[in-house]
mmCIF file of C-alpha atoms in Angstrom:
data_model
loop_
_atom_site.group_PDB
_atom_site.id
_atom_site.type_symbol
_atom_site.label_atom_id
_atom_site.label_comp_id
_atom_site.label_asym_id
_atom_site.label_seq_id
_atom_site.Cartn_x
_atom_site.Cartn_y
_atom_site.Cartn_z
ATOM 1 C CA ALA O 808 52.833 70.223 -65.928
ATOM 2 C CA SER O 809 55.378 67.428 -66.224
ATOM 3 C CA HIS O 810 56.652 64.457 -64.245
ATOM 4 C CA ALA O 811 59.352 66.705 -62.775
ATOM 5 C CA SER O 812 56.649 68.673 -60.930
ATOM 6 C CA LEU O 813 55.138 65.620 -59.205
ATOM 7 C CA GLU O 814 55.520 64.968 -55.515
ATOM 8 C CA ARG O 815 54.238 62.249 -53.225
ATOM 9 C CA ILE O 816 51.137 63.282 -51.244
ATOM 10 C CA ASP O 817 50.283 60.100 -49.307
ATOM 11 C CA GLY O 818 53.071 60.423 -46.743
ATOM 12 C CA GLN O 819 54.989 57.429 -48.079
ATOM 13 C CA ASP O 820 58.521 57.362 -49.464
ATOM 14 C CA ASP O 821 59.226 56.278 -53.019
ATOM 15 C CA PRO O 822 61.325 53.085 -53.231
ATOM 16 C CA PRO O 823 64.917 53.265 -54.529
ATOM 17 C CA PRO O 824 65.207 53.496 -58.317
ATOM 18 C CA PRO O 825 65.705 50.333 -60.372
ATOM 19 C CA PRO O 826 69.245 49.530 -61.579
ATOM 20 C CA SER O 827 70.381 51.570 -64.545
ATOM 21 C CA GLY O 828 72.191 48.603 -66.109
ATOM 22 C CA PRO O 829 73.428 45.049 -65.593
ATOM 23 C CA GLY O 830 76.656 46.251 -64.003
ATOM 24 C CA GLU O 831 74.886 47.934 -61.106
ATOM 25 C CA GLY O 832 74.658 45.583 -58.155
ATOM 26 C CA PHE O 833 74.110 42.503 -60.326
ATOM 27 C CA GLY O 834 70.583 43.589 -61.147
ATOM 28 C CA GLN O 835 69.774 45.015 -57.715
ATOM 29 C CA SER O 836 69.269 48.637 -56.654
ATOM 30 C CA LYS O 837 72.000 50.118 -54.493
ATOM 31 C CA ALA O 838 70.949 50.490 -50.877
ATOM 32 C CA GLY O 839 70.261 54.083 -49.935
ATOM 33 C CA LYS O 840 70.361 55.320 -53.497
ATOM 34 C CA LYS O 841 67.954 58.227 -53.997
ATOM 35 C CA ARG O 842 65.835 58.946 -57.012
ATOM 36 C CA ALA O 843 66.478 61.953 -59.177
ATOM 37 C CA LYS O 844 63.634 64.457 -59.309
ATOM 38 C CA GLY O 845 61.098 63.333 -61.877
ATOM 39 C CA ASP O 846 62.398 59.744 -61.928
ATOM 40 C CA PHE O 847 59.357 57.523 -61.398
ATOM 41 C CA ARG O 848 60.647 54.365 -63.079
ATOM 42 C CA GLY O 849 58.995 51.303 -61.587
ATOM 43 C CA ILE O 850 56.470 53.351 -59.568
ATOM 44 C CA LYS O 851 52.747 53.146 -60.194
ATOM 45 C CA LEU O 852 51.525 56.736 -60.261
ATOM 46 C CA SER O 853 47.987 57.680 -59.267
ATOM 47 C CA ASN O 854 46.102 60.761 -58.132
ATOM 48 C CA GLN O 855 45.899 59.228 -54.660
ATOM 49 C CA THR O 856 49.690 59.091 -54.302
ATOM 50 C CA HIS O 857 51.142 61.902 -56.434
ATOM 51 C CA ARG O 858 50.178 65.457 -57.340
ATOM 52 C CA SER O 859 51.765 68.214 -59.404
ATOM 53 C CA THR O 860 53.369 70.921 -57.263
ATOM 54 C CA THR O 861 53.134 73.547 -60.017
ATOM 55 C CA ASP O 862 49.536 72.823 -61.078
ATOM 56 C CA PRO O 863 47.452 70.883 -58.524
ATOM 57 C CA ASP O 864 44.394 71.107 -60.826
ATOM 58 C CA ALA O 865 46.154 68.915 -63.413
ATOM 59 C CA LEU O 866 45.380 65.280 -62.599
ATOM 60 C CA LEU O 867 47.232 62.216 -63.806
ATOM 61 C CA ALA O 868 45.644 60.643 -66.881
ATOM 62 C CA ARG O 869 46.622 58.557 -69.898
ATOM 63 C CA LYS O 870 45.858 59.259 -73.556
ATOM 64 C CA SER O 871 45.772 55.488 -74.025
ATOM 65 C CA ASN O 872 47.211 52.337 -72.490
ATOM 66 C CA ALA O 873 50.299 52.863 -74.648
ATOM 67 C CA HIS O 874 51.043 56.257 -73.049
ATOM 68 C CA PRO O 875 52.317 56.997 -69.525
ATOM 69 C CA ALA O 876 50.161 58.906 -67.061
ATOM 70 C CA GLN O 877 50.804 62.653 -67.273
ATOM 71 C CA PRO O 878 49.367 65.665 -65.398
ATOM 72 C CA SER O 879 46.478 66.563 -67.685
ATOM 73 C CA TYR O 880 43.253 68.429 -68.356
ATOM 74 C CA ARG O 881 40.304 67.417 -70.514
ATOM 75 C CA GLY O 882 39.159 69.708 -73.313
ATOM 76 C CA HIS O 883 35.574 69.264 -74.550
ATOM 77 C CA VAL O 884 33.785 70.691 -77.588
ATOM 78 C CA LEU O 885 30.202 70.533 -78.846
ATOM 79 C CA MET O 886 30.001 70.681 -82.648
ATOM 80 C CA ASP O 887 27.128 71.592 -84.937
ATOM 81 C CA ASN O 888 26.664 68.656 -87.312
ATOM 82 C CA ARG O 889 25.514 70.750 -90.256
ATOM 83 C CA HIS O 890 28.388 73.216 -90.487
ATOM 84 C CA ALA O 891 31.088 71.653 -88.248
ATOM 85 C CA LEU O 892 31.215 74.799 -86.097
ATOM 86 C CA ILE O 893 31.897 74.608 -82.363
ATOM 87 C CA VAL O 894 28.887 75.855 -80.398
ATOM 88 C CA ASP O 895 30.280 75.235 -76.898
ATOM 89 C CA CYS O 896 33.523 74.233 -75.228
ATOM 90 C CA ARG O 897 34.987 73.834 -71.773
ATOM 91 C CA VAL O 898 37.926 72.423 -69.839
ATOM 92 C CA THR O 899 37.618 70.075 -66.873
ATOM 93 C CA GLN O 900 39.900 68.068 -64.658
ATOM 94 C CA ALA O 901 40.934 64.696 -66.079
ATOM 95 C CA VAL O 902 38.534 62.481 -64.128
ATOM 96 C CA GLY O 903 36.947 59.267 -65.368
ATOM 97 C CA THR O 904 33.455 60.642 -65.967
ATOM 98 C CA GLY O 905 34.584 64.105 -67.066
ATOM 99 C CA GLU O 906 33.771 63.665 -70.759
ATOM 100 C CA ARG O 907 30.217 62.468 -70.131
ATOM 101 C CA ASP O 908 29.595 65.082 -67.434
ATOM 102 C CA ALA O 909 30.746 67.887 -69.736
ATOM 103 C CA ALA O 910 28.628 66.544 -72.606
ATOM 104 C CA LYS O 911 25.509 66.499 -70.424
ATOM 105 C CA GLU O 912 26.135 70.058 -69.243
ATOM 106 C CA MET O 913 26.715 71.411 -72.746
ATOM 107 C CA ALA O 914 23.683 69.566 -74.132
ATOM 108 C CA ALA O 915 21.481 70.950 -71.350
ATOM 109 C CA GLU O 916 22.539 74.512 -72.233
ATOM 110 C CA LEU O 917 21.665 74.251 -75.938
ATOM 111 C CA PRO O 918 19.182 77.056 -76.725
ATOM 112 C CA GLY O 919 15.922 76.722 -78.620
ATOM 113 C CA ALA O 920 12.873 74.483 -78.489
ATOM 114 C CA HIS O 921 13.681 72.564 -81.686
ATOM 115 C CA LYS O 922 14.456 68.856 -81.698
ATOM 116 C CA LYS O 923 18.029 68.198 -80.586
ATOM 117 C CA THR O 924 20.271 65.174 -81.045
ATOM 118 C CA LEU O 925 23.727 64.420 -79.673
ATOM 119 C CA GLY O 926 26.165 62.186 -81.542
ATOM 120 C CA ALA O 927 29.009 60.639 -79.551
ATOM 121 C CA ASP O 928 31.319 57.619 -79.480
ATOM 122 C CA LYS O 929 30.982 54.360 -77.545
ATOM 123 C CA ASN O 930 32.291 55.831 -74.289
ATOM 124 C CA TYR O 931 29.013 57.742 -73.992
ATOM 125 C CA ASP O 932 26.837 54.638 -74.403
ATOM 126 C CA THR O 933 25.885 54.201 -70.752
ATOM 127 C CA LYS O 934 22.455 53.957 -69.174
ATOM 128 C CA GLY O 935 23.078 57.035 -67.044
ATOM 129 C CA MET O 936 24.212 59.162 -69.979
ATOM 130 C CA VAL O 937 21.345 58.085 -72.233
ATOM 131 C CA ALA O 938 18.740 58.567 -69.493
ATOM 132 C CA GLU O 939 19.999 62.066 -68.661
ATOM 133 C CA LEU O 940 19.992 63.165 -72.302
ATOM 134 C CA ARG O 941 16.426 61.988 -72.726
ATOM 135 C CA ARG O 942 15.426 63.726 -69.505
ATOM 136 C CA ILE O 943 16.612 67.088 -70.860
ATOM 137 C CA GLY O 944 14.954 66.502 -74.236
ATOM 138 C CA VAL O 945 18.014 65.498 -76.278
ATOM 139 C CA THR O 946 17.937 62.344 -78.412
ATOM 140 C CA PRO O 947 21.085 60.261 -77.738
ATOM 141 C CA HIS O 948 22.783 59.308 -81.007
ATOM 142 C CA VAL O 949 25.680 57.486 -79.348
ATOM 143 C CA ALA O 950 27.658 54.723 -81.033
ATOM 144 C CA GLN O 951 26.518 51.394 -79.610
ATOM 145 C CA ASN O 952 28.867 49.577 -77.250
ATOM 146 C CA THR O 953 27.608 46.004 -77.505
ATOM 147 C CA ASN O 954 30.582 44.694 -75.500
ATOM 148 C CA ARG O 955 29.504 46.551 -72.371
ATOM 149 C CA PRO O 956 27.946 44.325 -69.668
ATOM 150 C CA GLY O 957 24.200 44.507 -70.270
ATOM 151 C CA GLY O 958 24.674 45.654 -73.855
ATOM 152 C CA SER O 959 24.015 49.032 -75.443
ATOM 153 C CA ALA O 960 21.802 51.586 -73.705
ATOM 154 C CA ILE O 961 20.009 52.342 -77.000
ATOM 155 C CA ASP O 962 18.180 50.022 -79.393
ATOM 156 C CA GLY O 963 16.494 49.937 -82.793
ATOM 157 C CA ARG O 964 13.991 52.591 -81.793
ATOM 158 C CA THR O 965 16.900 55.029 -82.032
ATOM 159 C CA THR O 966 19.293 53.420 -84.506
ATOM 160 C CA ARG O 967 16.712 52.726 -87.244
ATOM 161 C CA HIS O 968 16.324 56.398 -88.115
ATOM 162 C CA GLU O 969 18.357 58.050 -90.874
ATOM 163 C CA GLY O 970 19.295 60.866 -88.512
ATOM 164 C CA TYR O 971 21.145 58.412 -86.282
ATOM 165 C CA ALA O 972 23.460 57.336 -89.105
ATOM 166 C CA GLN O 973 24.041 60.985 -90.019
ATOM 167 C CA SER O 974 24.996 61.844 -86.435
ATOM 168 C CA ILE O 975 27.367 58.874 -86.161
ATOM 169 C CA ASN O 976 29.076 59.925 -89.376
ATOM 170 C CA ALA O 977 29.249 63.620 -88.454
ATOM 171 C CA ARG O 978 30.716 63.025 -84.990
ATOM 172 C CA ARG O 979 34.023 62.012 -86.578
ATOM 173 C CA GLY O 980 34.515 65.678 -87.386
ATOM 174 C CA ILE O 981 35.357 66.255 -83.719
ATOM 175 C CA GLU O 982 38.740 64.589 -84.290
ATOM 176 C CA LYS O 983 39.491 67.124 -87.031
ATOM 177 C CA VAL O 984 38.807 69.934 -84.565
ATOM 178 C CA PHE O 985 41.257 68.603 -81.994
ATOM 179 C CA GLY O 986 43.754 67.805 -84.746
ATOM 180 C CA TRP O 987 43.638 71.432 -85.938
ATOM 181 C CA ILE O 988 43.957 72.787 -82.390
ATOM 182 C CA LYS O 989 47.045 70.649 -81.730
ATOM 183 C CA GLN O 990 48.808 70.835 -85.089
ATOM 184 C CA TRP O 991 47.926 74.223 -86.532
ATOM 185 C CA GLY O 992 46.906 75.944 -83.315
ATOM 186 C CA GLY O 993 50.047 74.682 -81.571
ATOM 187 C CA LEU O 994 48.208 73.675 -78.419
ATOM 188 C CA ARG O 995 49.910 70.365 -77.675
ATOM 189 C CA GLN O 996 50.853 71.435 -74.166
ATOM 190 C CA PHE O 997 49.433 74.176 -71.961
ATOM 191 C CA LYS O 998 51.922 76.738 -70.693
ATOM 192 C CA LEU O 999 49.560 78.279 -68.146
ATOM 193 C CA ARG O 1000 48.486 76.731 -64.864
ATOM 194 C CA GLY O 1001 45.045 76.368 -63.291
ATOM 195 C CA THR O 1002 41.729 75.290 -64.774
ATOM 196 C CA GLU O 1003 40.475 78.836 -65.377
ATOM 197 C CA LYS O 1004 43.546 79.965 -67.338
ATOM 198 C CA VAL O 1005 43.770 76.719 -69.289
ATOM 199 C CA ALA O 1006 40.078 77.039 -70.209
ATOM 200 C CA ALA O 1007 40.646 80.593 -71.467
ATOM 201 C CA VAL O 1008 43.502 79.494 -73.738
ATOM 202 C CA PHE O 1009 41.489 76.531 -75.020
ATOM 203 C CA SER O 1010 38.527 78.812 -75.787
ATOM 204 C CA LEU O 1011 40.747 81.172 -77.806
ATOM 205 C CA HIS O 1012 41.916 78.269 -79.952
ATOM 206 C CA VAL O 1013 38.321 77.152 -80.489
ATOM 207 C CA ILE O 1014 37.395 80.692 -81.579
ATOM 208 C CA ALA O 1015 40.314 80.682 -84.039
ATOM 209 C CA TYR O 1016 39.139 77.352 -85.459
ATOM 210 C CA ASN O 1017 35.598 78.700 -85.889
ATOM 211 C CA LEU O 1018 36.836 81.824 -87.686
ATOM 212 C CA ILE O 1019 38.793 79.750 -90.182
ATOM 213 C CA ARG O 1020 35.887 77.371 -90.619
ATOM 214 C CA LEU O 1021 33.505 80.291 -91.229
ATOM 215 C CA GLY O 1022 35.853 81.648 -93.870
ATOM 216 C CA ASN O 1023 35.821 78.311 -95.664
ATOM 217 C CA LEU O 1024 32.029 78.139 -95.494
ATOM 218 C CA LEU O 1025 31.517 81.683 -96.787
ATOM 219 C CA ARG O 1026 34.117 81.572 -99.563
ATOM 220 C CA PRO O 1027 31.973 79.660 -102.116
ATOM 221 C CA ALA O 1028 29.073 82.073 -101.579
ATOM 222 C CA ALA O 1029 31.383 85.065 -102.024
ATOM 223 C CA MET O 1030 32.785 83.615 -105.257
ATOM 224 C CA GLU O 1031 29.283 83.043 -106.637
ATOM 225 C CA ALA O 1032 28.292 86.618 -105.783
ATOM 226 C CA ALA O 1033 31.358 87.931 -107.613
#
């Protein structure tokens, strides 16, 4: 989805567009001038005011403060620390708590009775996230956010262990996964519409990544056997 597919959903009219240059009305918008489709200059976009007409599931979100809000989805992956293989993935709407909600769901579905840990960045260092992981028997190895009001949700009882440092170091491999999916997998923008179809395409790219990763892992063993 793109800005061109957005329409106003709160019943209000968008204001006239800003002047295109200093020669237009001495810095003022012309009365009655209408905006071109997809022209949202000077308008604060939000999911309460605008929605995509071609893909209502795609919600407005920013990659960072330096990027404009775009109709988006959130892709999530759960990676095995030892081999950097993806063991679970899913796509959700781009809502504020979507990353933590998806992480909790994927962690809860991990099979086996062995000890489990979950490494994640500072955005996951919240009391609710940490408490839920512990409730389902997963040790939270989240990066500490000491700037959050109230401080980090974990303390030395977690961070003193060697496994914590290993998880924090291994979690950076997630960025390599998304980098491969975007650059080599070509998935910078979804061409299908709807959460279900987008999730299917995302899953196919994750499978492709795993196949290539498996090949790299097995190649040294095959060379030794030869």
